[in-house]
Each structure stands twice: as C-alpha cells, then as structure tokens.
Coordinates of C-alpha atoms in Angstrom, one line a residue:
M1015 CA 47.2 14.6 14.0
N1016 CA 44.1 13.5 16.2
K1017 CA 43.6 17.1 17.1
I1018 CA 43.2 18.0 13.5
Y1019 CA 40.8 15.1 12.6
F1020 CA 38.6 15.5 15.7
P1021 CA 37.0 18.8 14.8
I1022 CA 36.5 17.7 11.2
A1023 CA 34.6 14.6 12.5
I1024 CA 32.5 16.8 14.6
I1025 CA 31.6 19.0 11.7
A1026 CA 30.9 16.0 9.5
I1027 CA 28.4 14.6 12.1
L1028 CA 26.6 17.9 12.4
I1029 CA 26.2 18.2 8.7
C1030 CA 24.7 14.7 8.6
G1031 CA 22.4 15.5 11.4
Y1032 CA 21.3 18.7 9.8
L1033 CA 20.5 16.9 6.5
G1034 CA 18.7 14.1 8.3
L1035 CA 16.5 16.5 10.2
N1036 CA 15.5 18.5 7.2
L1037 CA 14.7 15.4 5.2
G1038 CA 12.4 14.3 7.9
L1039 CA 10.6 17.8 7.9
L1040 CA 10.3 18.2 4.2
D1041 CA 6.7 17.7 2.9
D1042 CA 7.5 17.9 -0.7
R1043 CA 8.0 14.2 -1.5
T1044 CA 9.6 14.9 -4.9
L1045 CA 12.2 17.1 -3.3
R1046 CA 12.8 14.4 -0.7
N1047 CA 13.2 11.8 -3.3
N1048 CA 15.7 13.9 -5.3
I1049 CA 17.8 14.5 -2.1
N1050 CA 17.7 10.9 -1.3
E1051 CA 18.9 10.0 -4.8
I1052 CA 21.7 12.4 -4.5
L1053 CA 22.6 10.8 -1.2
G1054 CA 22.4 7.3 -2.6
S1055 CA 19.4 6.5 -0.4
D1056 CA 16.2 4.9 -1.6
P1057 CA 13.9 4.8 1.4
Y1058 CA 10.8 4.3 -0.8
E1059 CA 12.5 1.7 -3.0
L1060 CA 11.8 3.7 -6.1
K1061 CA 14.3 1.6 -8.1
T1062 CA 12.1 -1.5 -7.8
Y1063 CA 10.0 -0.4 -10.8
P1064 CA 10.7 1.7 -13.7
V1065 CA 9.7 5.4 -13.2
N1066 CA 9.1 5.9 -16.8
P1067 CA 7.6 2.5 -17.9
D1068 CA 7.1 1.4 -21.5
L1069 CA 3.4 1.6 -22.2
T1070 CA 3.6 1.0 -26.0
K1071 CA 2.2 -2.5 -25.6
R1072 CA -0.8 -1.6 -23.6
D1073 CA -4.3 -2.3 -25.0
L1074 CA -5.9 1.1 -24.7
N1075 CA -9.4 -0.6 -25.2
K1076 CA -9.0 -2.3 -21.8
P1077 CA -9.0 -0.4 -18.4
L1078 CA -5.8 -0.7 -16.6
V1079 CA -5.9 -2.1 -13.0
V1080 CA -2.9 -1.6 -10.7
F1081 CA -2.3 -3.6 -7.5
F1082 CA -0.6 -1.1 -5.1
G1083 CA 0.9 -1.8 -1.7
D1084 CA 3.0 -4.2 0.4
S1085 CA 3.8 -7.8 0.2
R1086 CA 0.1 -8.8 0.4
T1087 CA -0.2 -6.9 -2.9
V1088 CA 2.9 -8.6 -4.4
D1089 CA 1.2 -12.0 -4.0
W1090 CA -2.2 -10.8 -5.6
T1091 CA -2.5 -12.4 -9.0
E1092 CA -4.5 -11.0 -11.9
I1093 CA -7.9 -12.2 -13.0
P1094 CA -7.5 -14.1 -16.2
N1095 CA -9.6 -13.8 -19.3
I1096 CA -11.4 -10.6 -18.6
P1097 CA -11.4 -7.4 -20.5
F1098 CA -9.0 -5.5 -18.2
E1099 CA -5.2 -5.2 -18.1
F1100 CA -3.3 -5.8 -14.7
I1101 CA 0.1 -4.4 -13.4
N1102 CA 1.4 -5.1 -9.9
R1103 CA 3.2 -2.5 -8.0
G1104 CA 3.6 -4.1 -4.6
I1105 CA 6.8 -4.1 -2.6
N1106 CA 7.6 -6.5 0.3
G1107 CA 7.6 -5.1 3.8
Q1108 CA 6.5 -1.4 2.9
T1109 CA 4.7 0.8 5.3
S1110 CA 1.9 3.2 4.4
E1111 CA 4.5 6.0 4.5
Q1112 CA 6.7 4.2 2.0
V1113 CA 3.7 3.4 -0.3
L1114 CA 2.5 7.0 -0.2
G1115 CA 6.1 8.2 -1.0
R1116 CA 6.3 6.2 -4.2
L1117 CA 2.8 6.8 -5.6
S1118 CA 3.7 9.4 -8.1
A1119 CA 6.7 7.4 -9.4
H1120 CA 5.1 3.9 -9.6
V1121 CA 1.4 4.5 -10.2
A1122 CA 0.7 8.0 -11.6
S1123 CA 3.2 7.3 -14.4
L1124 CA 0.9 4.4 -15.5
S1125 CA -2.3 6.5 -15.8
P1126 CA -4.4 3.7 -14.5
Q1127 CA -8.2 3.7 -14.5
I1128 CA -8.3 1.5 -11.3
V1129 CA -6.0 1.1 -8.4
V1130 CA -6.4 -1.6 -5.8
V1131 CA -4.8 -0.7 -2.5
Q1132 CA -3.8 -3.1 0.3
V1133 CA -1.5 -1.5 2.8
G1134 CA -1.2 -0.9 6.6
V1135 CA -0.2 -4.2 8.3
N1136 CA 3.4 -3.3 8.4
D1137 CA 2.7 0.0 10.2
L1138 CA 0.7 -1.9 12.9
A1139 CA 3.3 -4.7 13.2
D1140 CA 5.3 -2.1 15.1
L1141 CA 2.9 -2.2 18.0
T1142 CA 4.4 -5.6 18.8
T1143 CA 7.9 -4.0 19.2
L1144 CA 6.9 -0.5 20.2
P1145 CA 4.0 -1.0 22.7
N1146 CA 4.5 2.5 24.1
A1147 CA 3.6 4.5 20.9
P1148 CA 0.3 2.9 19.7
R1149 CA -1.6 6.1 19.2
N1150 CA 1.0 7.7 17.1
I1151 CA 1.4 4.7 15.0
I1152 CA -2.3 4.2 14.4
N1153 CA -3.0 7.8 13.5
N1154 CA 0.0 8.0 11.2
C1155 CA -1.3 4.9 9.4
K1156 CA -4.8 6.5 9.0
Q1157 CA -3.4 9.7 7.8
N1158 CA -1.2 8.1 5.2
I1159 CA -4.0 5.9 3.8
Q1160 CA -6.2 9.0 3.6
K1161 CA -3.5 10.8 1.6
I1162 CA -3.0 7.7 -0.7
V1163 CA -6.7 7.6 -1.5
D1164 CA -6.8 11.5 -2.0
K1165 CA -3.9 11.5 -4.4
L1166 CA -5.2 8.5 -6.4
A1167 CA -8.6 9.9 -6.7
K1168 CA -8.0 13.7 -7.1
E1169 CA -4.7 13.8 -8.9
V1170 CA -4.4 10.4 -10.7
K1171 CA -8.1 10.6 -11.4
A1172 CA -8.4 6.8 -10.8
T1173 CA -11.2 4.7 -9.2
V1174 CA -9.8 3.4 -5.9
I1175 CA -10.7 -0.1 -4.8
L1176 CA -9.5 0.3 -1.1
T1177 CA -9.3 -3.0 0.7
T1178 CA -9.5 -3.4 4.4
I1179 CA -6.3 -4.7 6.0
F1180 CA -6.3 -8.5 5.9
P1181 CA -6.6 -10.1 9.4
T1182 CA -3.6 -12.0 10.6
G1183 CA -3.0 -15.7 10.7
E1184 CA -1.5 -17.7 13.6
S1185 CA 2.2 -18.7 14.1
Q1186 CA 4.0 -20.7 16.6
S1187 CA 7.2 -18.9 15.9
F1188 CA 6.0 -15.3 16.1
Q1189 CA 3.5 -13.8 18.7
W1190 CA 1.3 -11.1 17.1
S1191 CA 0.0 -8.9 19.8
E1192 CA -3.7 -8.5 20.6
E1193 CA -3.1 -4.8 20.6
A1194 CA -2.0 -5.0 17.0
D1195 CA -5.2 -7.0 16.1
R1196 CA -7.3 -4.4 17.8
A1197 CA -5.4 -1.7 15.8
I1198 CA -6.3 -3.5 12.6
I1199 CA -9.9 -3.4 13.5
E1200 CA -9.8 0.3 14.2
V1201 CA -8.0 1.2 11.0
N1202 CA -10.4 -1.0 9.0
Q1203 CA -13.3 1.0 10.5
F1204 CA -11.5 4.2 9.3
I1205 CA -11.0 2.7 5.9
K1206 CA -14.7 1.9 5.5
S1207 CA -15.4 5.6 6.3
L1208 CA -13.5 6.7 3.1
K1209 CA -16.1 5.2 0.8
S1210 CA -17.1 7.8 -1.9
D1211 CA -18.0 8.0 -5.6
R1212 CA -14.4 7.4 -6.5
V1213 CA -13.5 5.0 -3.6
I1214 CA -14.9 1.5 -3.5
I1215 CA -14.4 -0.6 -0.3
L1216 CA -13.5 -4.2 -0.7
D1217 CA -14.0 -5.6 2.7
A1218 CA -11.3 -8.2 2.6
A1219 CA -11.2 -8.6 6.4
A1220 CA -14.9 -9.7 6.5
L1221 CA -14.4 -12.1 3.7
L1222 CA -11.2 -13.8 5.2
A1223 CA -11.8 -13.8 8.9
D1224 CA -13.1 -16.6 11.1
E1225 CA -15.3 -16.2 14.2
R1226 CA -12.2 -15.1 16.2
G1227 CA -11.2 -12.4 13.7
K1228 CA -8.2 -14.5 12.4
V1229 CA -7.7 -15.5 8.8
R1230 CA -9.4 -18.7 8.2
Q1231 CA -6.9 -21.7 7.9
I1232 CA -8.1 -22.5 4.4
Y1233 CA -6.8 -19.1 3.2
S1234 CA -3.7 -18.7 5.3
R1235 CA -0.2 -19.3 4.1
D1236 CA 1.6 -17.9 7.2
L1237 CA 1.2 -15.2 9.9
L1238 CA 0.6 -12.2 7.4
H1239 CA 0.1 -13.8 4.0
L1240 CA -2.6 -15.6 2.1
N1241 CA -2.3 -18.7 0.0
K1242 CA -3.6 -19.1 -3.5
Q1243 CA -7.1 -20.1 -2.3
G1244 CA -7.3 -16.9 -0.4
Y1245 CA -6.5 -14.7 -3.4
T1246 CA -8.9 -16.7 -5.5
M1247 CA -11.7 -15.9 -3.1
L1248 CA -10.7 -12.2 -3.1
N1249 CA -10.6 -12.1 -6.9
E1250 CA -14.2 -13.4 -7.0
E1251 CA -15.2 -10.2 -5.0
L1252 CA -12.9 -8.1 -7.2
L1253 CA -14.5 -9.4 -10.4
K1254 CA -17.9 -8.3 -9.2
I1255 CA -16.6 -4.8 -8.7
L1256 CA -14.8 -4.7 -12.0
T1257 CA -17.9 -5.9 -13.8
N1258 CA -19.9 -3.2 -12.2
Y1259 CA -17.3 -0.7 -13.2
R1260 CA -17.3 -1.8 -16.8
N1261 CA -21.1 -1.8 -17.0
S1262 CA -21.3 1.7 -15.5
T1263 CA -18.7 3.0 -17.7
S1264 CA -20.4 1.6 -20.8
Q1265 CA -23.7 3.1 -19.8
R1266 CA -22.1 6.5 -19.4
L1267 CA -20.5 6.2 -23.0
D1268 CA -23.9 5.1 -24.5
S1269 CA -25.9 7.9 -22.9

C-alpha cells in the first residue's frame, strides 16, 4: 500500500511546487488573483472590502478621498465638516507588495479623485529579522511604491497624496533596529523624489519626528502607531492640501 501512495505524494508535491513557482513569476496581478481565488488563497486580503462597492449613496458634488495602505492608514480618521467624502481602505500588517496587489480591486473600483497613501513600514520591519537581505528589501519597497503611485496617477487618474513613512516610536518589549530606521530615511528620500503634478508629498516624517528621528511622545501610541493627537496633527496638514486642491479645481472650472 505504501508503495502505491509514495509516488502519488511525490507527484502532488511537484504539482504544488510548480504552481507556487509560477504564481511567484506571474506579473499579471489579475491572473494571480484569479488563480489564488481558485486555490482558496487570499494573499492580498481582497475579501476585506467589497470589490464592487455600492456607490449609490455617494455625493457626487464632493471629491472622494481614499485612505490607502497599512495599519497606519486604518487608524487615519476622516476630517469632519469639510466638502469631501472619505473612505478608508487600509489593512493591518500589509506590505507594499500586498497594497499594490489589491489596488485595482479596492481603490480603482471607487473612482476616487484623491488617494492618500501610507505604506512601507512593514516591508522595512523585515530588516529586524532578515538583516542579511537589506538591499533587496529596500529596493523592492521603493519599486512597489513607484508602481502604486504610477497606477493611481496614470490609470485611476487620481491625485495622489503620498506620505513619507512615519518614523517609529520606542518600545521596551520590542527592539526596532537602527538599520530599519536608516532604511525608512532612505525610502522617504525616494518618496520625496516622486513629487509631480499628480503626486503631492505630505512629509509626515518631518511633522512627527523629534530631534532623534523618533516619533514625538505626544503623538505615539506604540512602536509603530500614532495616537489620536498624531492624526489630528496630520489632518491639519492634509486639510491645507485638500483646500488647495478644491481651490485649484474651482479655478479650472471657472476659467
């Protein structure tokens, strides 16, 4: 009996390995998502939000702002009492690869005018556990952020408010490596280089950091996340950007 099942098991392992290899090599994200769905896998967590959201209750006279990214985006609250609508499409713990992989499903389907992007810290957290692969991790993070910006600006036709990666806080229970902090600085320099007519940089790192480059205690909830006061401060800066956007849009319509 064992002699019969052994070759069957080998064949099954080879088939799984072949599928895994090809999934990793596929560039067409729609195809990858379809295959993952067939296999019962959801690496981009597409099921977190509706792929075909109900937009019938939207006020079309108000520009739609989408917060898009990781857990730091999840916590970002909308600005009340202003002529914009807000939808949050953050997911806890996601890397830039995952955020890029769900862009079409979770953001493009909303047809937003503005997308606020905060992503990258979970990529660079790997430098703490994988210290021998820093350059690949940093380069992949930069490439994914570039692709996210390009897709939003060129395909979704949205104005992108790209935030620099928030600096980290301090924790007695977890040691964040100095190498990871240096990587955040490097990626933030790259983020600033992406500024264009369709890409506005919100330099969150400069607003949040103290003289050591760590998040100021008054804004910190834990090692990676901000408290309410931190988001209130960021929203003050975001409000300035949105006000400028609305004024410039009104001027174009009047001319």
